Coordinates of C-alpha atoms in Angstrom, one line a residue:
M1 CA 11.6 30.6 13.9
K2 CA 8.1 30.7 15.2
K3 CA 7.4 33.8 13.1
T4 CA 8.8 32.1 10.0
M5 CA 6.6 29.1 10.6
Q6 CA 3.5 31.3 11.2
S7 CA 4.2 33.3 8.1
M8 CA 3.9 30.0 6.1
M9 CA 0.2 29.9 6.9
N10 CA -0.1 32.5 4.0
T11 CA -1.0 30.5 0.9
A12 CA 1.2 32.6 -1.4
E13 CA 4.2 32.2 0.8
V14 CA 3.6 28.5 1.1
K15 CA 3.6 28.1 -2.6
S16 CA 6.7 30.2 -2.9
F17 CA 8.4 28.1 -0.3
A18 CA 7.3 24.9 -2.1
K19 CA 8.6 26.2 -5.5
A20 CA 12.0 27.0 -4.0
F21 CA 12.2 23.6 -2.3
L22 CA 11.1 21.6 -5.3
A23 CA 13.6 23.5 -7.6
D24 CA 16.4 21.3 -6.3
R25 CA 15.2 17.7 -5.9
S26 CA 18.7 16.6 -4.8
I27 CA 18.0 18.3 -1.5
L28 CA 15.9 15.9 0.4
S29 CA 15.4 18.2 3.3
S30 CA 15.8 22.0 3.9
Q31 CA 16.9 22.5 7.5
L32 CA 15.6 25.5 9.4
D33 CA 17.0 25.0 12.9
H34 CA 15.2 21.8 14.0
F35 CA 12.4 22.2 11.5
V36 CA 12.6 20.2 8.3
I37 CA 10.7 20.3 5.1
L38 CA 9.9 16.8 3.7
P39 CA 8.4 15.9 0.3
G40 CA 4.9 14.6 0.5
F41 CA 4.7 11.0 1.7
C42 CA 3.0 8.3 -0.4
D43 CA 1.2 5.4 1.2
V44 CA 0.3 2.6 -1.3
H45 CA -1.7 0.6 1.2
V46 CA -4.6 2.2 3.1
H47 CA -8.2 1.3 3.9
F48 CA -10.6 4.3 3.8
R49 CA -13.8 2.0 4.0
E50 CA -16.0 4.1 1.7
P51 CA -18.3 3.2 0.0
G52 CA -19.8 0.5 2.2
F53 CA -18.3 0.9 5.7
S54 CA -18.4 4.6 6.4
Y55 CA -19.0 3.9 10.1
K56 CA -15.3 2.8 10.3
E57 CA -13.8 5.6 8.1
T58 CA -14.6 7.8 5.1
I59 CA -12.6 9.2 2.3
A60 CA -12.9 12.6 4.0
S61 CA -11.7 11.5 7.5
G62 CA -9.1 9.1 6.1
S63 CA -7.6 11.7 3.8
R64 CA -7.5 14.3 6.6
A65 CA -5.7 11.9 8.8
A66 CA -3.2 11.3 5.9
A67 CA -2.6 15.0 5.5
R68 CA -1.9 15.3 9.3
G69 CA 0.6 12.5 8.9
G70 CA 2.4 14.3 6.1
Y71 CA 0.9 12.1 3.3
T72 CA -0.2 13.8 0.1
A73 CA -0.9 10.6 -1.9
V74 CA -2.5 7.3 -0.9
C75 CA -3.7 4.1 -2.6
T76 CA -7.0 2.7 -1.3
M77 CA -7.7 -1.0 -1.0
P78 CA -10.7 -2.6 -2.6
N79 CA -12.4 -4.4 0.3
L80 CA -15.5 -2.2 0.0
N81 CA -19.2 -2.5 -0.7
P82 CA -19.6 -2.5 -3.6
V83 CA -16.2 -4.1 -4.4
P84 CA -14.6 -2.2 -7.3
D85 CA -14.8 -5.2 -9.6
T86 CA -16.6 -3.3 -12.4
K87 CA -16.1 0.1 -14.0
A88 CA -19.4 1.3 -12.5
N89 CA -18.4 0.2 -9.0
L90 CA -15.0 1.9 -9.3
Q91 CA -16.6 5.1 -10.5
E92 CA -18.8 5.2 -7.4
Q93 CA -15.6 5.4 -5.3
L94 CA -14.0 7.8 -7.7
A95 CA -16.9 10.2 -7.3
I96 CA -16.6 10.3 -3.6
I97 CA -12.8 10.8 -3.9
A98 CA -13.4 13.8 -6.3
R99 CA -15.9 15.3 -3.8
D100 CA -14.2 14.7 -0.4
A101 CA -10.5 13.8 -0.6
A102 CA -8.1 16.2 1.0
V103 CA -5.1 14.6 -0.7
S104 CA -4.5 12.6 -3.9
V105 CA -6.3 9.2 -3.6
Y106 CA -5.7 6.4 -6.1
P107 CA -8.0 3.4 -5.8
Y108 CA -7.1 -0.2 -6.5
A109 CA -9.5 -2.4 -8.4
S110 CA -10.1 -6.0 -7.3
I111 CA -8.4 -8.9 -9.0
T112 CA -11.5 -11.2 -8.7
V113 CA -15.2 -10.6 -8.7
G114 CA -16.3 -9.7 -5.1
Q115 CA -12.8 -10.6 -4.0
K116 CA -14.1 -14.1 -3.8
G117 CA -11.2 -15.7 -5.7
E118 CA -13.5 -17.5 -8.1
R119 CA -13.2 -15.6 -11.4
L120 CA -11.5 -12.5 -12.6
S121 CA -13.0 -9.1 -12.4
D122 CA -13.3 -7.1 -15.6
M123 CA -9.8 -5.9 -15.4
A124 CA -9.6 -4.4 -18.9
E125 CA -12.5 -1.9 -18.4
M126 CA -11.1 -0.7 -15.0
A127 CA -7.4 -0.5 -16.0
E128 CA -7.6 3.2 -17.0
D129 CA -8.9 4.3 -13.6
A130 CA -7.2 1.8 -11.2
I131 CA -3.7 2.3 -9.8
A132 CA -3.2 -1.5 -9.8
F133 CA -5.1 -4.7 -9.1
S134 CA -5.3 -6.3 -5.6
D135 CA -7.6 -8.6 -3.6
D136 CA -6.0 -7.2 -0.4
G137 CA -7.4 -8.9 2.7
R138 CA -7.5 -12.2 0.9
G139 CA -4.9 -14.2 -1.0
V140 CA -5.9 -15.6 -4.4
Q141 CA -5.9 -19.3 -3.6
S142 CA -6.1 -20.7 -7.1
D143 CA -2.8 -21.0 -9.0
A144 CA -4.6 -21.0 -12.3
L145 CA -6.6 -17.9 -11.5
M146 CA -3.5 -16.0 -10.3
R147 CA -1.7 -17.0 -13.5
E148 CA -4.6 -15.7 -15.6
A149 CA -4.7 -12.4 -13.5
M150 CA -1.0 -11.9 -14.0
R151 CA -1.2 -12.5 -17.8
T152 CA -4.1 -10.1 -18.0
A153 CA -2.4 -7.4 -15.9
K154 CA 0.7 -7.8 -18.1
S155 CA -1.3 -7.2 -21.2
L156 CA -2.8 -4.1 -19.7
G157 CA 0.5 -2.7 -18.5
K158 CA -0.7 -2.9 -14.8
M159 CA 0.7 -4.3 -11.7
I160 CA -0.6 -7.2 -9.4
V161 CA -0.4 -6.2 -5.8
A162 CA -0.8 -9.2 -3.6
H163 CA -1.9 -10.0 -0.1
C164 CA -0.2 -13.3 0.3
E165 CA -1.9 -15.8 2.6
V166 CA -2.6 -19.6 2.2
N167 CA -6.0 -20.1 3.8
A168 CA -5.3 -23.9 4.4
L169 CA -2.4 -22.9 6.7
L170 CA -4.3 -20.5 9.0
H171 CA -6.1 -23.0 11.2
G172 CA -8.2 -20.3 12.9
G173 CA -5.1 -18.4 14.1
Y174 CA -5.2 -14.7 14.9
I175 CA -1.7 -13.8 16.3
H176 CA 1.8 -15.1 15.4
D177 CA 2.4 -18.8 16.1
G178 CA 5.2 -18.0 18.5
S179 CA 6.1 -17.9 22.2
Y180 CA 3.3 -15.4 23.2
A181 CA 0.6 -17.6 21.6
R182 CA 1.9 -20.7 23.3
T183 CA 2.3 -19.1 26.7
H184 CA -1.1 -17.5 26.6
G185 CA -3.1 -20.2 25.0
H186 CA -3.8 -18.4 21.6
R187 CA -4.1 -20.0 18.2
G188 CA -1.2 -18.9 16.0
I189 CA -0.8 -17.9 12.4
C190 CA 2.4 -19.6 11.0
S191 CA 4.8 -17.6 8.9
E192 CA 4.5 -20.3 6.1
S193 CA 1.0 -19.0 5.4
E194 CA 2.6 -15.8 4.1
Y195 CA 5.8 -17.0 2.5
A196 CA 4.4 -20.1 0.8
Q197 CA 2.1 -17.9 -1.3
I198 CA 4.9 -15.5 -2.1
E199 CA 6.9 -18.4 -3.3
R200 CA 4.0 -19.6 -5.5
D201 CA 3.5 -16.1 -6.9
L202 CA 7.2 -15.6 -7.7
A203 CA 7.1 -18.7 -9.8
L204 CA 4.1 -17.3 -11.7
V205 CA 5.9 -14.0 -12.1
R206 CA 8.8 -15.9 -13.6
E207 CA 6.4 -17.5 -16.0
T208 CA 4.3 -14.5 -16.9
Q209 CA 6.8 -11.6 -16.5
C210 CA 4.1 -9.6 -14.8
A211 CA 5.0 -6.6 -12.6
Y212 CA 4.3 -7.8 -9.1
H213 CA 4.3 -6.1 -5.7
V214 CA 3.9 -7.9 -2.3
C215 CA 1.8 -6.3 0.5
H216 CA 2.9 -5.9 4.1
I217 CA 5.6 -8.6 4.4
S218 CA 6.2 -9.7 8.0
A219 CA 8.3 -12.9 7.9
K220 CA 12.1 -13.4 7.5
E221 CA 11.5 -16.1 4.9
S222 CA 9.5 -13.6 2.8
V223 CA 12.5 -11.2 2.9
D224 CA 14.8 -13.9 1.7
L225 CA 12.4 -15.0 -1.2
I226 CA 12.1 -11.4 -2.4
R227 CA 15.8 -10.8 -2.1
H228 CA 16.6 -13.8 -4.3
A229 CA 13.8 -12.8 -6.8
K230 CA 15.4 -9.4 -7.3
A231 CA 18.8 -10.9 -7.7
E232 CA 17.3 -13.1 -10.5
G233 CA 16.0 -9.9 -12.2
L234 CA 12.2 -10.4 -11.7
D235 CA 10.0 -7.3 -11.8
V236 CA 9.2 -7.5 -8.0
T237 CA 8.9 -5.0 -5.2
C238 CA 7.5 -5.2 -1.7
E239 CA 6.4 -3.2 1.3
T240 CA 6.4 -3.6 5.0
A241 CA 4.6 -1.6 7.7
P242 CA 6.0 0.6 10.4
H243 CA 4.8 -1.7 13.3
Y244 CA 6.6 -4.7 11.9
L245 CA 9.9 -2.8 11.9
V246 CA 9.7 -1.6 15.6
M247 CA 7.6 -4.3 17.4
D248 CA 7.3 -8.1 17.6
D249 CA 5.2 -10.6 19.5
S250 CA 7.0 -9.9 22.8
D251 CA 5.2 -6.6 22.7
L252 CA 1.7 -8.1 22.6
Q253 CA -0.9 -7.4 25.2
E254 CA -4.4 -8.9 25.7
D255 CA -6.0 -6.1 23.7
G256 CA -7.5 -5.8 20.2
R257 CA -5.3 -2.9 19.4
F258 CA -2.4 -5.4 19.0
K259 CA -4.3 -7.5 16.4
M260 CA -3.5 -7.0 12.7
N261 CA -3.0 -9.3 9.7
P262 CA -0.2 -10.3 9.1
P263 CA 0.5 -10.4 12.9
L264 CA 3.5 -9.1 14.8
R265 CA 6.0 -11.9 14.5
D266 CA 9.2 -13.0 16.2
R267 CA 12.1 -10.7 17.0
S268 CA 14.1 -12.5 14.4
D269 CA 11.5 -11.6 11.8
R270 CA 11.6 -7.9 12.9
E271 CA 15.4 -7.9 12.6
A272 CA 15.2 -9.5 9.1
L273 CA 12.8 -6.8 8.0
V274 CA 15.1 -4.1 9.2
A275 CA 18.0 -5.7 7.4
G276 CA 15.8 -5.9 4.3
V277 CA 15.1 -2.2 4.5
L278 CA 18.8 -1.4 4.9
D279 CA 19.9 -3.5 1.9
G280 CA 17.1 -2.4 -0.4
T281 CA 15.2 -5.7 -0.5
I282 CA 12.2 -3.9 1.0
D283 CA 11.3 -1.0 -1.3
M284 CA 8.8 1.0 0.7
I285 CA 7.0 1.4 3.9
A286 CA 3.2 1.4 3.8
T287 CA 0.9 1.8 6.9
D288 CA -1.9 -0.7 6.1
H289 CA -4.1 1.9 7.8
A290 CA -7.1 -0.2 8.7
P291 CA -9.7 1.6 11.0
H292 CA -12.5 -0.2 12.7
S293 CA -15.2 0.9 15.2
A294 CA -14.4 0.9 18.9
E295 CA -16.8 -2.0 19.4
E296 CA -15.1 -4.1 16.7
K297 CA -11.7 -3.6 18.4
S298 CA -12.9 -4.2 22.0
R299 CA -13.1 -8.0 21.9
G300 CA -9.6 -8.9 22.8
L301 CA -7.0 -10.7 20.6
E302 CA -9.2 -13.6 19.7
N303 CA -12.4 -11.9 18.6
S304 CA -11.5 -8.3 17.6
A305 CA -11.3 -7.4 13.9
F306 CA -7.9 -7.4 12.3
G307 CA -6.4 -4.0 11.7
I308 CA -4.9 -0.9 13.3
V309 CA -4.5 2.7 12.2
G310 CA -1.2 4.3 11.4
L311 CA -1.2 7.3 9.0
E312 CA -0.8 9.9 11.8
T313 CA 2.0 8.1 13.6
A314 CA 4.0 6.5 10.9
F315 CA 6.7 9.1 10.4
P316 CA 7.2 10.0 14.1
L317 CA 7.4 6.3 14.9
L318 CA 10.0 5.6 12.3
Y319 CA 11.9 8.8 12.9
T320 CA 12.1 8.1 16.6
K321 CA 12.8 4.3 16.6
L322 CA 15.0 4.1 13.5
V323 CA 16.5 7.5 12.5
K324 CA 17.1 8.9 16.0
A325 CA 18.3 5.5 17.1
G326 CA 21.0 5.6 14.4
I327 CA 19.6 2.5 12.5
L328 CA 18.4 4.3 9.4
S329 CA 19.3 7.7 7.8
L330 CA 16.6 10.3 7.3
D331 CA 17.4 10.3 3.5
R332 CA 16.8 6.5 3.3
L333 CA 13.5 6.9 5.3
I334 CA 12.3 9.5 2.8
D335 CA 13.2 7.2 -0.1
L336 CA 11.0 4.5 1.5
M337 CA 8.1 6.9 2.3
V338 CA 8.2 9.2 -0.8
Y339 CA 10.3 8.4 -3.8
N340 CA 10.3 4.6 -4.0
P341 CA 6.5 4.2 -3.8
R342 CA 5.9 7.1 -6.2
R343 CA 8.4 5.7 -8.7
R344 CA 7.0 2.2 -8.6
F345 CA 3.3 3.2 -8.8
G346 CA 3.8 6.2 -11.2
I347 CA 2.5 8.8 -8.7
P348 CA 3.8 12.3 -9.2
L349 CA 5.0 14.5 -6.3
G350 CA 4.1 17.9 -7.6
E351 CA 4.1 20.8 -5.2
S352 CA 3.6 18.6 -2.1
F353 CA 5.5 18.7 1.2
S354 CA 5.1 19.0 4.9
L355 CA 6.9 20.9 7.7
W356 CA 8.0 19.0 10.8
D357 CA 9.4 20.0 14.2
L358 CA 11.8 17.1 14.7
E359 CA 12.6 18.0 18.3
E360 CA 9.0 18.2 19.6
A361 CA 8.2 15.2 21.7
F362 CA 4.6 14.0 22.3
T363 CA 2.8 11.0 23.7
V364 CA 0.5 9.1 21.3
D365 CA -3.1 9.8 22.2
P366 CA -5.6 8.2 19.9
N367 CA -8.3 10.6 21.1
E368 CA -6.4 13.3 19.1
F369 CA -6.5 11.4 15.8
L370 CA -8.4 12.8 12.8
T371 CA -9.1 9.2 11.6
M372 CA -12.3 7.7 12.9
G373 CA -10.2 4.7 14.0
R374 CA -8.6 4.6 17.5
A375 CA -6.9 1.2 17.7
T376 CA -3.1 1.5 17.8
P377 CA -0.5 -0.5 19.7
L378 CA 1.4 2.8 20.1
A379 CA -1.0 4.4 22.5
G380 CA 1.0 6.0 25.4
M381 CA 4.3 5.8 23.5
R382 CA 6.6 8.8 23.5
L383 CA 7.7 9.9 20.0
F384 CA 9.5 12.8 18.4
G385 CA 8.3 14.8 15.4
R386 CA 5.3 17.0 15.0
N387 CA 3.9 18.0 11.6
Q388 CA 3.1 21.7 11.4
I389 CA 1.6 22.0 7.9
T390 CA 1.0 19.8 4.9
V391 CA 0.7 21.2 1.3
S392 CA -0.7 18.9 -1.4
N393 CA -0.4 20.1 -5.0
G394 CA 0.2 23.6 -3.8
K395 CA -2.8 23.7 -1.5
I396 CA -2.7 23.7 2.3
V397 CA -4.5 20.5 3.4
Y398 CA -3.4 20.4 7.1
S399 CA -2.3 23.1 9.5
R400 CA -1.7 22.5 13.1

């Protein structure tokens, strides 16, 4: 088996192997002992920080981390400098992608100018180059402005991808408003800050018939709202992140690597998210990979920046905690990480795959990451599944 794996380092043989694998799309995995070939993962929610914040991450470092994690396509969020709110600003990012990206990178354009939520960006001039429109990191607070954004996106044949958060309900919170916050004297973020804006947006989708996708849902009420919207026939999809499926606020520690937005919520929320994955309410899993500098994540729960990294650990975490645990099938996980996001966002697979040793165990060590970020609540956790090689569009982009 080792000889077979090593022979795949030859480019011609890798392409031949990819061609044979891709010839039968009904085969989700091709078993070779405990090695498995998986189609290239697709993450529709990452932060690569460039241009503007390259001390946190770059297109080069982020895409290399993606390749190591088995991802061959990612969608980058617009909280950059300059914000991609004009064609010229978006082209600046696209030029870096063309020069430095190891995998396929599809940028979002912002919904509003500067992501300030005051007036719409020039959506029409960016529609051709943007995968969709999002103000991720900030919810659009104005009902009228979001209605206008949805109508515009509908006319352009594009999707609105929403970070849902009601600012008036945050009250300075930074972790979930639950037992850990009360016990340890922290200010909490209530679940209503998320689901109230989802409820608002769903009413606007009903009115405008816009294609709509909800980012990183974390609350049980959000799952219920989206489940009912789908039953009604609205053009709605959603994602959650790996950490919300396997952790909750009982896992919190007094460390910035446990701080993300939305926060880890109650056990009942985690269980509702798993149920939503199992019944198809939740369409896909996205990492919300959000690197920061070590200094920005060293200030504890209250003062650290929001965000953790996840591209290099997503599949091992989900495979270990859900598939090996008998909660989720491998085929269903591949739907969530490959086929569903690609189908919804129109991202082709091509000759893209990765080769995993599912029986190899390892301990998560952030110092081994290819991303520039190191903050993860998984540090020290024992997981199964090591990627050996990633091929993106017929090209080797990662080799262990």
